[in-house]
Coordinates of C-alpha atoms in Angstrom, one line a residue:
Chain Y
M1 CA 34.3 -22.5 33.8
R2 CA 33.4 -25.1 31.1
M3 CA 31.3 -23.9 28.2
A4 CA 29.2 -26.3 26.0
V5 CA 29.1 -25.8 22.2
T6 CA 26.5 -27.9 20.4
M7 CA 27.8 -28.6 17.0
G8 CA 24.5 -28.4 15.1
D9 CA 23.3 -30.3 12.1
A10 CA 26.2 -32.4 10.6
S11 CA 25.2 -31.4 7.0
G12 CA 25.5 -27.7 7.8
V13 CA 28.2 -25.2 8.8
G14 CA 28.1 -25.8 12.5
P15 CA 30.7 -28.7 12.9
E16 CA 32.9 -27.0 10.2
I17 CA 32.9 -23.8 12.2
T18 CA 33.8 -25.7 15.3
L19 CA 36.8 -27.3 13.7
R20 CA 38.1 -24.2 12.1
C21 CA 37.7 -22.1 15.3
Y22 CA 39.7 -24.7 17.2
A23 CA 42.4 -24.8 14.5
N24 CA 42.6 -21.0 14.6
G25 CA 43.1 -21.1 18.4
E26 CA 39.7 -19.4 18.9
L27 CA 38.3 -22.2 21.1
A28 CA 39.8 -22.1 24.6
N29 CA 40.4 -25.2 26.6
D30 CA 37.3 -24.5 28.5
V31 CA 35.1 -25.4 25.5
V32 CA 33.5 -28.8 25.3
V33 CA 31.6 -29.7 22.1
Y34 CA 28.4 -31.7 22.2
G35 CA 28.1 -33.7 19.0
D36 CA 29.5 -36.7 17.2
A37 CA 33.2 -37.3 17.3
A38 CA 33.0 -39.5 14.1
I39 CA 31.6 -36.5 12.2
L40 CA 34.3 -34.1 13.5
R41 CA 37.1 -36.6 12.6
A42 CA 35.7 -37.2 9.1
G43 CA 35.2 -33.5 8.7
A44 CA 38.8 -32.7 9.7
T45 CA 39.9 -35.1 7.1
L46 CA 37.6 -33.6 4.5
L47 CA 39.0 -30.1 5.3
K48 CA 42.5 -31.5 5.3
M49 CA 43.0 -30.2 8.9
E50 CA 44.8 -31.9 11.8
V51 CA 42.6 -31.6 14.8
P52 CA 43.2 -33.8 17.9
I53 CA 39.7 -34.9 18.9
H54 CA 39.2 -36.4 22.3
A55 CA 35.8 -38.1 22.8
V56 CA 34.4 -38.2 26.4
E57 CA 31.2 -39.4 28.0
E58 CA 31.0 -36.6 30.6
P59 CA 32.2 -33.0 30.4
R60 CA 34.4 -33.4 33.5
Q61 CA 36.6 -35.9 31.6
V62 CA 38.0 -33.2 29.3
I63 CA 41.8 -33.1 28.7
Q64 CA 44.2 -30.3 27.7
G65 CA 45.5 -29.9 24.2
S66 CA 42.5 -31.5 22.4
L67 CA 39.1 -30.6 21.0
N68 CA 37.0 -32.3 23.7
V69 CA 33.7 -33.8 22.5
V70 CA 30.9 -35.2 24.6
D71 CA 30.3 -37.9 22.0
L72 CA 26.7 -38.9 21.6
G73 CA 27.7 -41.6 19.1
L74 CA 24.6 -41.1 16.9
L75 CA 26.2 -40.6 13.5
N76 CA 29.1 -42.4 11.7
A77 CA 31.8 -41.0 9.4
A78 CA 29.7 -42.2 6.4
D79 CA 26.9 -39.9 7.6
L80 CA 28.9 -36.8 6.8
T81 CA 27.0 -35.6 3.7
P82 CA 27.5 -31.8 3.3
G83 CA 24.3 -29.9 2.4
I84 CA 22.0 -33.0 2.5
L85 CA 18.8 -32.8 4.5
R86 CA 18.6 -35.9 6.6
K87 CA 16.3 -37.2 9.3
D88 CA 19.1 -38.8 11.3
S89 CA 21.3 -35.7 11.4
G90 CA 18.3 -33.5 12.3
A91 CA 17.4 -35.8 15.2
A92 CA 21.1 -35.9 16.3
A93 CA 21.4 -32.1 16.3
R94 CA 18.4 -32.0 18.6
A95 CA 19.9 -34.6 20.9
Y96 CA 23.1 -32.6 21.3
V97 CA 21.1 -29.7 22.5
E98 CA 19.0 -31.8 24.9
R99 CA 22.1 -33.3 26.5
A100 CA 23.9 -30.0 26.8
T101 CA 20.8 -28.4 28.4
H102 CA 20.6 -31.2 31.0
D103 CA 24.3 -30.9 31.7
A104 CA 23.9 -27.1 32.2
L105 CA 21.0 -27.6 34.5
K106 CA 23.1 -30.0 36.6
G107 CA 25.9 -27.5 36.7
E108 CA 28.3 -29.6 34.7
V109 CA 28.8 -26.7 32.2
A110 CA 28.5 -23.0 32.9
G111 CA 26.5 -22.3 29.8
I112 CA 25.6 -23.4 26.3
V113 CA 26.4 -21.9 22.9
T114 CA 24.4 -23.5 20.1
L115 CA 25.4 -23.8 16.4
P116 CA 22.6 -24.1 13.9
V117 CA 20.2 -26.9 13.5
N118 CA 18.2 -27.3 10.3
K119 CA 14.5 -27.0 11.3
E120 CA 13.3 -29.0 8.3
A121 CA 15.6 -31.8 9.1
T122 CA 14.8 -31.9 12.8
R123 CA 11.1 -31.8 12.0
M124 CA 11.4 -35.1 10.1
S125 CA 11.6 -36.8 13.5
D126 CA 10.0 -34.1 15.7
P127 CA 7.2 -32.4 13.8
D128 CA 6.5 -29.9 16.7
F129 CA 10.1 -28.6 16.7
I130 CA 10.0 -24.8 16.4
G131 CA 13.6 -23.9 17.2
H132 CA 16.4 -24.0 19.8
T133 CA 14.9 -21.3 21.9
E134 CA 11.6 -23.0 22.4
L135 CA 13.2 -26.5 22.9
I136 CA 15.6 -25.3 25.6
A137 CA 12.9 -23.3 27.4
Q138 CA 10.7 -26.4 27.4
L139 CA 13.6 -28.6 28.8
C140 CA 14.2 -26.0 31.5
D141 CA 10.4 -25.9 32.2
V142 CA 10.2 -22.2 31.7
Q143 CA 7.5 -20.2 30.0
N144 CA 8.6 -16.7 30.9
Y145 CA 11.6 -16.2 28.6
S146 CA 12.5 -13.9 25.8
M147 CA 14.7 -13.9 22.7
M148 CA 17.3 -11.2 22.8
L149 CA 19.7 -10.1 20.1
V150 CA 22.8 -8.3 21.2
T151 CA 25.5 -6.3 19.4
D152 CA 28.1 -4.0 20.7
D153 CA 25.7 -1.1 20.4
V154 CA 22.3 -2.3 21.6
A155 CA 20.3 -5.2 22.9
V156 CA 16.9 -6.0 21.5
S157 CA 14.4 -8.3 23.3
H158 CA 11.1 -9.6 22.0
V159 CA 7.7 -10.0 23.6
S160 CA 7.2 -12.9 21.2
A161 CA 9.3 -14.6 18.5
H162 CA 8.3 -17.6 16.5
V163 CA 4.5 -17.2 16.2
P164 CA 2.2 -15.9 13.5
L165 CA 1.9 -12.1 13.5
T166 CA -1.8 -12.3 14.5
E167 CA -0.8 -14.5 17.5
A168 CA 2.0 -12.1 18.3
I169 CA -0.5 -9.3 18.6
R170 CA -2.6 -11.4 21.0
R171 CA 0.5 -11.9 23.2
V172 CA 0.9 -8.2 23.8
T173 CA -0.5 -8.2 27.3
K174 CA 0.4 -6.0 30.3
Q175 CA 1.8 -9.0 32.2
R176 CA 3.9 -10.2 29.3
V177 CA 5.3 -6.8 28.4
R178 CA 6.1 -6.2 32.0
A179 CA 7.9 -9.5 32.3
V180 CA 10.1 -8.9 29.2
I181 CA 11.0 -5.4 30.5
E182 CA 12.1 -7.0 33.8
L183 CA 14.0 -9.8 32.1
T184 CA 15.8 -7.2 29.9
H185 CA 16.6 -5.0 32.8
K186 CA 18.0 -8.0 34.8
T187 CA 20.2 -9.2 32.0
L188 CA 21.6 -5.8 31.1
S189 CA 22.1 -4.9 34.7
M190 CA 24.9 -7.5 34.8
D191 CA 27.3 -5.1 33.2
T192 CA 25.4 -1.8 32.9
E193 CA 24.3 0.2 35.8
N194 CA 20.6 1.3 35.5
P195 CA 20.3 0.3 31.8
R196 CA 18.2 2.6 29.7
I197 CA 15.3 0.6 28.1
A198 CA 13.0 1.9 25.4
V199 CA 9.8 0.0 24.6
C200 CA 8.3 0.0 21.1
G201 CA 4.7 0.4 20.3
L202 CA 2.9 -2.3 18.4
N203 CA 1.0 -0.1 15.9
P204 CA 2.1 2.6 13.4
H205 CA 3.2 5.8 15.2
A206 CA 2.8 3.8 18.5
G207 CA -1.0 3.9 18.0
E208 CA -1.1 7.7 17.6
N209 CA -3.3 8.1 20.7
G210 CA -5.6 5.3 19.8
L211 CA -6.2 6.3 16.2
F212 CA -4.4 3.2 14.9
G213 CA -5.0 0.6 17.6
D214 CA -5.4 0.6 21.3
E215 CA -2.8 -2.0 22.5
E216 CA -0.5 0.8 23.5
K217 CA -3.1 2.4 25.8
K218 CA -4.5 -0.9 27.2
F219 CA -1.3 -2.9 27.7
I220 CA 2.0 -1.3 26.9
T221 CA 1.8 2.0 28.7
P222 CA 0.5 0.4 31.9
A223 CA 3.3 -2.2 31.8
I224 CA 5.8 0.6 31.5
A225 CA 4.2 2.5 34.3
E226 CA 4.4 -0.5 36.6
T227 CA 8.1 -1.2 35.8
V228 CA 9.0 2.5 36.3
V229 CA 7.5 2.2 39.8
V230 CA 9.8 -0.6 40.7
G231 CA 12.8 1.5 39.7
I232 CA 13.5 0.3 36.1
N233 CA 14.8 3.0 33.8
V234 CA 12.3 2.4 31.1
S235 CA 10.2 4.6 28.8
G236 CA 7.9 4.4 25.8
P237 CA 5.9 3.3 23.9
Y238 CA 7.9 4.8 21.0
P239 CA 7.2 4.6 17.3
A240 CA 9.2 1.5 16.2
D241 CA 10.5 3.3 13.0
T242 CA 12.5 6.0 14.8
I243 CA 13.6 4.3 18.1
F244 CA 16.4 2.3 16.6
H245 CA 18.0 5.4 15.2
Q246 CA 17.8 7.0 18.6
A247 CA 19.2 4.0 20.4
I248 CA 22.1 3.4 18.1
H249 CA 23.1 6.6 16.4
H250 CA 22.4 8.8 19.4
N251 CA 23.2 6.2 22.1
R252 CA 20.0 7.2 24.0
Y253 CA 19.1 3.6 25.0
D254 CA 20.9 0.4 25.9
A255 CA 18.0 -1.9 25.0
V256 CA 14.9 -1.9 22.9
V257 CA 11.9 -4.1 23.8
C258 CA 10.1 -5.2 20.7
M259 CA 6.6 -6.5 20.4
Y260 CA 7.2 -9.1 17.7
H261 CA 9.9 -11.0 15.8
D262 CA 10.5 -8.9 12.7
Q263 CA 10.2 -5.6 14.6
G264 CA 13.5 -6.4 16.3
H265 CA 15.1 -8.7 13.8
A266 CA 14.7 -6.6 10.7
P267 CA 16.6 -3.5 12.1
M268 CA 19.2 -5.6 13.8
K269 CA 20.1 -7.3 10.5
L270 CA 20.2 -4.0 8.7
F271 CA 22.6 -2.6 11.3
D272 CA 24.9 -5.4 12.1
F273 CA 24.4 -8.6 10.1
E274 CA 27.6 -10.3 11.1
S275 CA 28.1 -9.9 14.8
A276 CA 24.7 -10.2 16.5
V277 CA 24.5 -12.8 19.3
N278 CA 21.2 -14.4 20.1
V279 CA 20.6 -14.8 23.8
T280 CA 17.7 -16.5 25.6
I281 CA 16.9 -14.5 28.7
G282 CA 14.8 -15.8 31.6
L283 CA 16.3 -19.3 31.7
P284 CA 17.9 -20.9 34.7
I285 CA 21.0 -21.5 32.5
V286 CA 23.1 -19.3 30.2
R287 CA 22.4 -19.9 26.5
T288 CA 23.6 -18.0 23.5
S289 CA 23.6 -18.8 19.9
V290 CA 25.1 -17.6 16.6
D291 CA 22.7 -15.5 14.6
H292 CA 22.8 -17.5 11.3
G293 CA 21.5 -20.8 9.9
T294 CA 22.9 -24.1 8.7
A295 CA 23.8 -22.5 5.3
F296 CA 23.7 -25.9 3.5
D297 CA 24.8 -24.2 0.3
I298 CA 28.3 -23.4 1.6
A299 CA 28.7 -26.1 4.3
W300 CA 32.1 -27.9 4.5
K301 CA 33.7 -25.8 1.9
G302 CA 35.9 -23.9 4.4
T303 CA 34.4 -20.6 3.6
A304 CA 31.7 -20.0 6.3
F305 CA 32.3 -17.1 8.6
T306 CA 33.6 -18.2 12.0
N307 CA 33.3 -14.9 13.9
S308 CA 29.8 -15.3 15.2
L309 CA 30.8 -18.4 17.3
D310 CA 33.5 -16.3 18.9
H311 CA 31.0 -13.5 19.7
A312 CA 28.4 -15.9 21.1
L313 CA 31.0 -17.6 23.3
R314 CA 32.3 -14.3 24.6
Y315 CA 28.8 -13.2 25.6
A316 CA 28.0 -16.5 27.2
R317 CA 31.2 -16.4 29.3
K318 CA 30.4 -12.8 30.3
L319 CA 26.9 -13.9 31.5
A320 CA 28.2 -17.0 33.2
S321 CA 30.9 -15.2 35.1
K322 CA 28.4 -12.6 36.3
R323 CA 26.1 -15.3 37.4
H324 CA 28.8 -17.0 39.4
S325 CA 30.0 -13.8 41.0
V326 CA 26.5 -12.9 42.3
Chain E
M1 CA 11.5 17.8 -23.2
K2 CA 9.6 21.1 -22.7
G3 CA 11.4 23.8 -20.7
N4 CA 12.0 23.6 -17.0
S5 CA 9.7 21.5 -14.8
V6 CA 7.4 23.4 -12.5
I7 CA 7.2 22.1 -9.0
G8 CA 4.5 23.3 -6.6
V9 CA 5.5 23.4 -3.0
T10 CA 3.0 23.6 -0.1
L11 CA 4.3 25.1 3.1
G12 CA 2.3 23.0 5.4
D13 CA 1.3 24.1 8.9
P14 CA 2.7 27.6 9.6
A15 CA 3.2 26.7 13.3
G16 CA 5.5 23.8 12.4
I17 CA 9.0 23.5 10.9
G18 CA 7.8 23.4 7.3
P19 CA 8.2 27.1 6.4
E20 CA 11.6 27.6 8.1
V21 CA 13.0 24.5 6.5
F22 CA 11.7 25.3 3.1
A23 CA 13.0 28.9 3.3
R24 CA 16.4 27.4 3.8
V25 CA 16.0 25.0 0.8
L26 CA 14.7 27.9 -1.3
D27 CA 17.9 29.8 -0.6
D28 CA 19.8 27.1 -2.4
V29 CA 17.5 25.8 -5.0
S30 CA 18.3 23.9 -8.2
T31 CA 18.0 26.0 -11.3
K32 CA 16.6 23.0 -13.2
C33 CA 13.1 23.7 -12.0
E34 CA 10.6 26.6 -11.4
I35 CA 9.0 26.8 -8.0
V36 CA 5.4 27.8 -7.2
V37 CA 4.9 28.1 -3.4
Y38 CA 1.4 27.6 -2.0
G39 CA 0.6 28.9 1.5
A40 CA 0.4 32.1 3.5
R41 CA 3.0 34.6 2.6
W42 CA 3.4 35.7 6.2
A43 CA 4.4 32.1 7.1
L44 CA 7.2 32.0 4.5
E45 CA 8.5 35.4 5.7
L46 CA 8.5 34.2 9.3
G47 CA 10.2 31.0 8.2
A48 CA 12.9 32.9 6.4
K49 CA 13.5 35.1 9.4
I50 CA 13.8 32.0 11.7
A51 CA 16.2 30.3 9.2
G52 CA 18.2 33.5 8.9
V53 CA 17.9 33.6 5.1
S54 CA 16.5 35.9 2.5
P55 CA 15.8 33.7 -0.4
N56 CA 16.5 35.4 -3.7
A57 CA 15.7 32.4 -5.9
R58 CA 12.9 33.2 -8.3
Y59 CA 9.6 31.7 -7.3
K60 CA 5.9 32.4 -7.8
F61 CA 3.6 32.6 -4.8
V62 CA 0.0 31.5 -4.6
D63 CA -1.3 33.0 -1.4
V64 CA -4.3 31.3 0.2
G65 CA -5.2 34.7 1.7
I66 CA -5.6 33.8 5.3
D67 CA -4.3 36.2 7.8
K68 CA -2.0 35.4 10.7
P69 CA -4.2 34.5 13.7
V70 CA -3.9 37.1 16.5
D71 CA -3.1 34.4 19.0
F72 CA -0.5 32.7 16.6
E73 CA 2.2 30.8 18.4
L74 CA 4.9 28.6 16.8
G75 CA 4.6 25.0 18.0
V76 CA 0.9 25.3 19.0
V77 CA -2.0 23.5 17.4
S78 CA -4.3 26.1 15.7
P79 CA -7.4 25.5 13.6
V80 CA -6.5 28.5 11.4
C81 CA -3.1 27.0 10.7
G82 CA -4.8 23.7 9.9
R83 CA -7.1 25.4 7.4
I84 CA -4.1 27.2 5.8
A85 CA -2.3 23.9 5.4
V86 CA -5.3 22.1 3.8
E87 CA -6.2 25.0 1.5
S88 CA -2.6 25.2 0.3
V89 CA -2.8 21.5 -0.7
E90 CA -6.1 22.0 -2.3
A91 CA -4.8 24.9 -4.4
A92 CA -1.7 23.0 -5.5
A93 CA -3.6 19.8 -6.3
A94 CA -6.0 21.7 -8.5
D95 CA -3.1 23.1 -10.4
A96 CA -1.5 19.7 -10.6
L97 CA -4.7 18.2 -11.9
S98 CA -5.1 20.9 -14.6
G99 CA -1.4 20.5 -15.6
Q100 CA -0.2 23.9 -14.5
I101 CA 2.4 22.4 -12.3
D102 CA 4.3 19.2 -13.1
A103 CA 4.6 17.9 -9.6
M104 CA 4.0 18.9 -6.0
M105 CA 6.2 18.6 -2.9
T106 CA 4.4 19.0 0.4
C107 CA 5.8 20.3 3.8
P108 CA 4.3 18.7 6.9
L109 CA 0.8 19.4 8.2
N110 CA -0.4 18.7 11.7
K111 CA -3.1 16.1 12.0
E112 CA -4.6 17.6 15.2
A113 CA -4.7 21.1 13.6
I114 CA -6.6 19.9 10.5
H115 CA -9.0 18.0 12.7
A116 CA -9.5 21.2 14.7
A117 CA -10.2 23.0 11.5
G118 CA -13.0 20.5 10.8
Y119 CA -11.4 18.2 8.2
S120 CA -11.7 14.5 8.8
D121 CA -8.7 13.5 6.6
I122 CA -5.8 11.6 8.3
G123 CA -3.1 13.2 6.2
H124 CA -1.9 14.4 2.8
Q125 CA -2.5 11.1 1.1
E126 CA -6.2 11.0 2.1
I127 CA -6.7 14.7 1.1
L128 CA -5.1 14.1 -2.3
A129 CA -7.1 10.9 -2.9
R130 CA -10.3 12.8 -2.2
L131 CA -9.3 15.7 -4.5
A132 CA -8.2 13.4 -7.3
D133 CA -11.2 11.1 -6.7
V134 CA -9.2 7.9 -6.6
D135 CA -9.3 5.2 -4.0
A136 CA -6.3 2.9 -4.7
T137 CA -3.3 4.9 -3.4
A138 CA 0.0 3.7 -1.9
T139 CA 2.9 5.3 0.0
M140 CA 6.4 4.8 -1.2
L141 CA 9.4 5.7 0.9
M142 CA 12.7 6.2 -0.9
T143 CA 16.3 6.8 0.1
P144 CA 19.4 6.3 -1.9
G145 CA 19.7 2.6 -2.3
L146 CA 16.2 1.5 -1.0
R147 CA 12.6 2.0 -2.1
V148 CA 9.7 0.6 -0.3
V149 CA 6.0 0.7 -1.2
H150 CA 3.4 -0.1 1.5
L151 CA 0.4 -2.4 1.2
S152 CA -1.3 -0.2 3.8
T153 CA -0.1 2.5 6.1
H154 CA -2.5 4.1 8.6
K155 CA -4.1 1.0 10.0
S156 CA -3.6 -0.8 13.4
L157 CA -1.3 -3.8 13.0
I158 CA -4.2 -6.2 13.3
E159 CA -6.2 -4.4 10.6
A160 CA -3.1 -4.3 8.4
G161 CA -2.8 -8.1 8.9
H162 CA -6.4 -8.6 7.8
Y163 CA -5.7 -6.4 4.7
V164 CA -3.2 -8.9 3.4
T165 CA -5.4 -10.6 0.8
R166 CA -4.5 -11.9 -2.6
D167 CA -6.4 -9.2 -4.4
N168 CA -5.0 -6.3 -2.3
V169 CA -1.4 -7.6 -2.7
L170 CA -1.9 -8.1 -6.5
E171 CA -3.4 -4.6 -6.9
K172 CA -0.4 -3.0 -5.1
I173 CA 2.2 -5.0 -7.1
D174 CA 0.4 -3.8 -10.2
L175 CA 0.2 -0.2 -9.1
C176 CA 3.9 -0.3 -8.1
H177 CA 4.9 -1.7 -11.5
R178 CA 2.8 0.8 -13.5
T179 CA 3.9 3.9 -11.5
L180 CA 7.6 3.1 -11.3
T181 CA 7.6 2.4 -15.0
R182 CA 6.1 5.8 -15.6
W183 CA 8.7 7.4 -13.3
G184 CA 11.6 5.9 -15.3
L185 CA 12.6 2.6 -13.9
Q186 CA 13.2 -0.3 -16.4
R187 CA 12.8 -4.1 -16.0
I188 CA 11.5 -3.5 -12.5
K189 CA 12.3 -6.3 -10.0
I190 CA 9.7 -6.2 -7.2
A191 CA 10.3 -8.1 -3.9
V192 CA 7.2 -8.8 -1.8
A193 CA 7.9 -9.1 1.9
A194 CA 6.2 -11.7 4.0
L195 CA 3.9 -10.9 6.9
N196 CA 4.9 -13.5 9.4
P197 CA 8.4 -14.3 10.9
H198 CA 10.6 -16.4 8.6
G199 CA 8.1 -15.9 5.8
G200 CA 5.6 -18.1 7.7
E201 CA 7.9 -21.2 7.5
G202 CA 5.6 -23.2 5.2
G203 CA 2.5 -22.4 7.2
L204 CA 3.9 -23.2 10.7
L205 CA 4.2 -19.5 11.6
G206 CA 1.1 -18.2 9.8
R207 CA -0.9 -18.9 6.6
E208 CA -1.1 -15.4 4.9
E209 CA 2.0 -16.2 2.8
I210 CA 0.4 -19.4 1.4
D211 CA -3.2 -18.1 1.1
A212 CA -2.6 -14.5 -0.1
I213 CA 0.9 -13.5 -1.0
E214 CA 2.1 -16.5 -3.0
P215 CA -1.1 -16.5 -5.2
A216 CA -0.7 -12.7 -5.7
V217 CA 2.9 -13.0 -6.8
K218 CA 2.0 -15.9 -9.1
A219 CA -0.8 -13.8 -10.7
A220 CA 1.6 -10.8 -11.1
K221 CA 4.1 -13.0 -12.9
E222 CA 1.4 -14.2 -15.3
R223 CA 0.9 -10.5 -16.1
G224 CA 4.5 -10.3 -17.0
I225 CA 5.7 -8.5 -13.8
D226 CA 9.0 -9.6 -12.3
A227 CA 7.7 -10.1 -8.8
R228 CA 9.4 -12.3 -6.2
G229 CA 8.3 -13.5 -2.8
P230 CA 7.1 -13.7 -0.1
L231 CA 10.5 -13.1 1.4
P232 CA 11.3 -12.9 5.1
A233 CA 11.2 -9.3 6.3
D234 CA 14.5 -9.6 8.2
S235 CA 16.5 -10.2 5.1
V236 CA 14.5 -8.8 2.1
F237 CA 15.6 -5.2 2.7
N238 CA 19.3 -6.2 2.9
R239 CA 18.9 -7.9 -0.4
A240 CA 17.2 -4.9 -2.0
I241 CA 20.0 -2.6 -0.7
E242 CA 22.6 -4.9 -2.2
G243 CA 20.8 -4.4 -5.6
E244 CA 18.9 -7.6 -6.0
F245 CA 15.5 -5.7 -6.2
D246 CA 14.4 -2.3 -7.3
V247 CA 11.6 -2.0 -4.8
V248 CA 10.1 -3.9 -1.8
L249 CA 6.4 -4.2 -1.2
A250 CA 6.0 -4.1 2.6
M251 CA 2.9 -5.6 4.2
Y252 CA 2.4 -2.9 6.9
H253 CA 3.6 0.5 7.9
D254 CA 6.4 -0.3 10.3
Q255 CA 7.8 -3.1 8.2
G256 CA 8.8 -0.6 5.5
H257 CA 9.3 2.5 7.8
I258 CA 11.8 0.7 10.1
A259 CA 13.9 -0.5 7.1
I260 CA 14.0 2.9 5.5
K261 CA 14.8 4.8 8.7
V262 CA 17.4 2.4 9.8
H263 CA 19.0 2.5 6.4
N264 CA 19.0 6.3 6.0
F265 CA 17.2 8.4 8.6
H266 CA 17.8 11.9 7.3
E267 CA 17.2 11.6 3.5
S268 CA 14.0 9.6 3.3
V269 CA 11.3 10.9 1.0
T270 CA 7.7 9.9 0.6
A271 CA 6.0 9.6 -2.8
T272 CA 2.3 8.9 -3.4
L273 CA 1.3 6.2 -5.9
G274 CA -2.1 6.0 -7.5
I275 CA -2.9 9.7 -7.9
P276 CA -2.7 11.3 -11.4
F277 CA 0.3 13.6 -10.6
V278 CA 3.6 13.4 -8.9
R279 CA 3.6 14.2 -5.2
T280 CA 6.6 13.9 -2.9
S281 CA 7.0 14.9 0.7
V282 CA 9.6 14.9 3.4
D283 CA 9.3 12.0 5.7
H284 CA 8.9 13.8 9.0
G285 CA 6.2 15.8 10.8
T286 CA 5.7 19.4 11.9
A287 CA 8.1 18.8 14.9
F288 CA 6.2 21.4 17.0
D289 CA 8.8 20.8 19.8
I290 CA 11.6 22.5 17.8
A291 CA 9.6 24.8 15.5
G292 CA 11.0 28.4 15.5
R293 CA 14.4 27.5 16.9
G294 CA 16.0 27.3 13.5
V295 CA 17.6 23.9 14.2
A296 CA 15.4 21.7 12.0
D297 CA 17.3 19.5 9.5
S298 CA 16.6 20.5 5.9
R299 CA 18.2 17.5 4.2
G300 CA 14.9 15.6 3.8
T301 CA 13.2 18.6 2.3
T302 CA 16.0 19.1 -0.2
A303 CA 15.8 15.4 -1.1
A304 CA 12.0 15.6 -1.5
L305 CA 12.3 18.5 -3.9
D306 CA 14.9 16.8 -5.9
A307 CA 12.8 13.6 -6.0
A308 CA 9.7 15.6 -7.2
L309 CA 11.8 16.9 -10.1
T310 CA 13.2 13.4 -10.9
L311 CA 9.8 11.8 -10.9
A312 CA 8.2 14.6 -12.9
Q313 CA 10.8 14.1 -15.6
G314 CA 10.4 10.3 -15.5
A315 CA 14.1 10.1 -14.7
L316 CA 14.2 7.7 -11.9
S317 CA 17.2 5.3 -12.3
N318 CA 17.4 1.7 -11.2
D319 CA 20.9 2.4 -9.8
A320 CA 19.9 5.3 -7.6

């Protein structure tokens, strides 16, 4: 089972984390990197590491005992400029993801783990670029997906992610909430029988019976009722300020469905900043990501945390193996 | 400093957990303050019985003089209990306004019960604003290590979003700075949270940061206030907990409440800004489902009483 790792923006921590994980023996032979071999070779020299890098054109050409790279040949050694925002490295980072997604759709790799792109850099060549999640969903031609954050304790999925808050409120519809409950159920069912799902309200106190907003009555409660009918173990809407405590400290729920980006992201970062894995659910392929950015300020200094790549790879392998066994 | 501070405590709705929890707190009260209890005496006696304590701490009692309803039942909405709760708050607020008590700490009231009693207020903060004749109030939540003031609280999310204007944000930064200075903080560093994901990403994910929050922060700085922001809501609270800021101004109810309750569920305390006296409260409701069972957690009430004393003495510390 080959797993793709896209190395991310060359100026950021992605390629460095890739090299250091390989050197630490944390990248199994089943990993194939999508990126630029020239950057990885120059980076290994910069970090004074000896990493055997094997450039291939197709993922099936990988060999044992090397860090295999599907080499897109977009950047040269001279383009390794730590911490510098560049149009070419931003465009290259996007290209690695595009190629890996196509290979995953063809079945050449069992899943993709993405290292960070720098949005500002990528937008220099693609002004409409919002993020990995949106790009991959678009390449897969899927509208019905959701961003999920996973830790050992709980999974949190989102009805919307990278949209303005006023737009996020408009996206709280019965159909969409129902779809995200179903996607969450389907994903968690891979390793948890009858997963317990809690759904957040949108408004303070989950609307307090219509006193502070009616989206709960109009959309969220009916969506929950419909998914209960089809046998999903789901309940709510619950006030968003108490449900995380119930889910995590009292282990009452396996997943929480959130109505907007910060409703899920803020508590997850307060609970478990280091180990959260970002998973896109609802795609025809497996895709996970580390939950941090390019960190230009510390890139290529040998200090970036490498744990999150390990977490993201492990979760991707788990999803991929369940998918294969079905 | 004059002698001991005098803290007025309202017992809240007699059918809720307020009286039983406070009876337990009263059993083990700090000697650094004098307590005046406002409510129905029968409710405190019942609470003490449920909690299994016989408080011998010295306290004064101001009885609102309303008898126990014949059909009284713990955990059930009653208009008489709603009236007791509101009249207790009214009596305590009158004493706070005239300086007879230095601060008040309120036990929970039940919104349905006060509506059944004919009051249109949403909660304590609205009652107190009415009694003190002020309109610019704000709710602060505090736990060890994190303080959050809210731009708005009891509004639907869409209305809360519309409330994010330059003037509203600036007014709350200013209120926050003035009040926390009076309560003892020094060289206050205020972080202002963003409304949109990733702080709006330069307008790509919403314009409120550019149109309202940034101009408000700039104007606050011109007034000499150390304000920073807008900062993304999924990292600003971590930074405040690590000590970078003394307080975070949250743009809506759940933004602040989620952070506080995830950080420290049991010891969060509410304080009201913008009224002319100190008022704190425990950050939970009447919990009718467990009222009378003697199992309610009293940590929050103890923390609220301690906080009332600290704020009344202007002894809030940047490190706490």
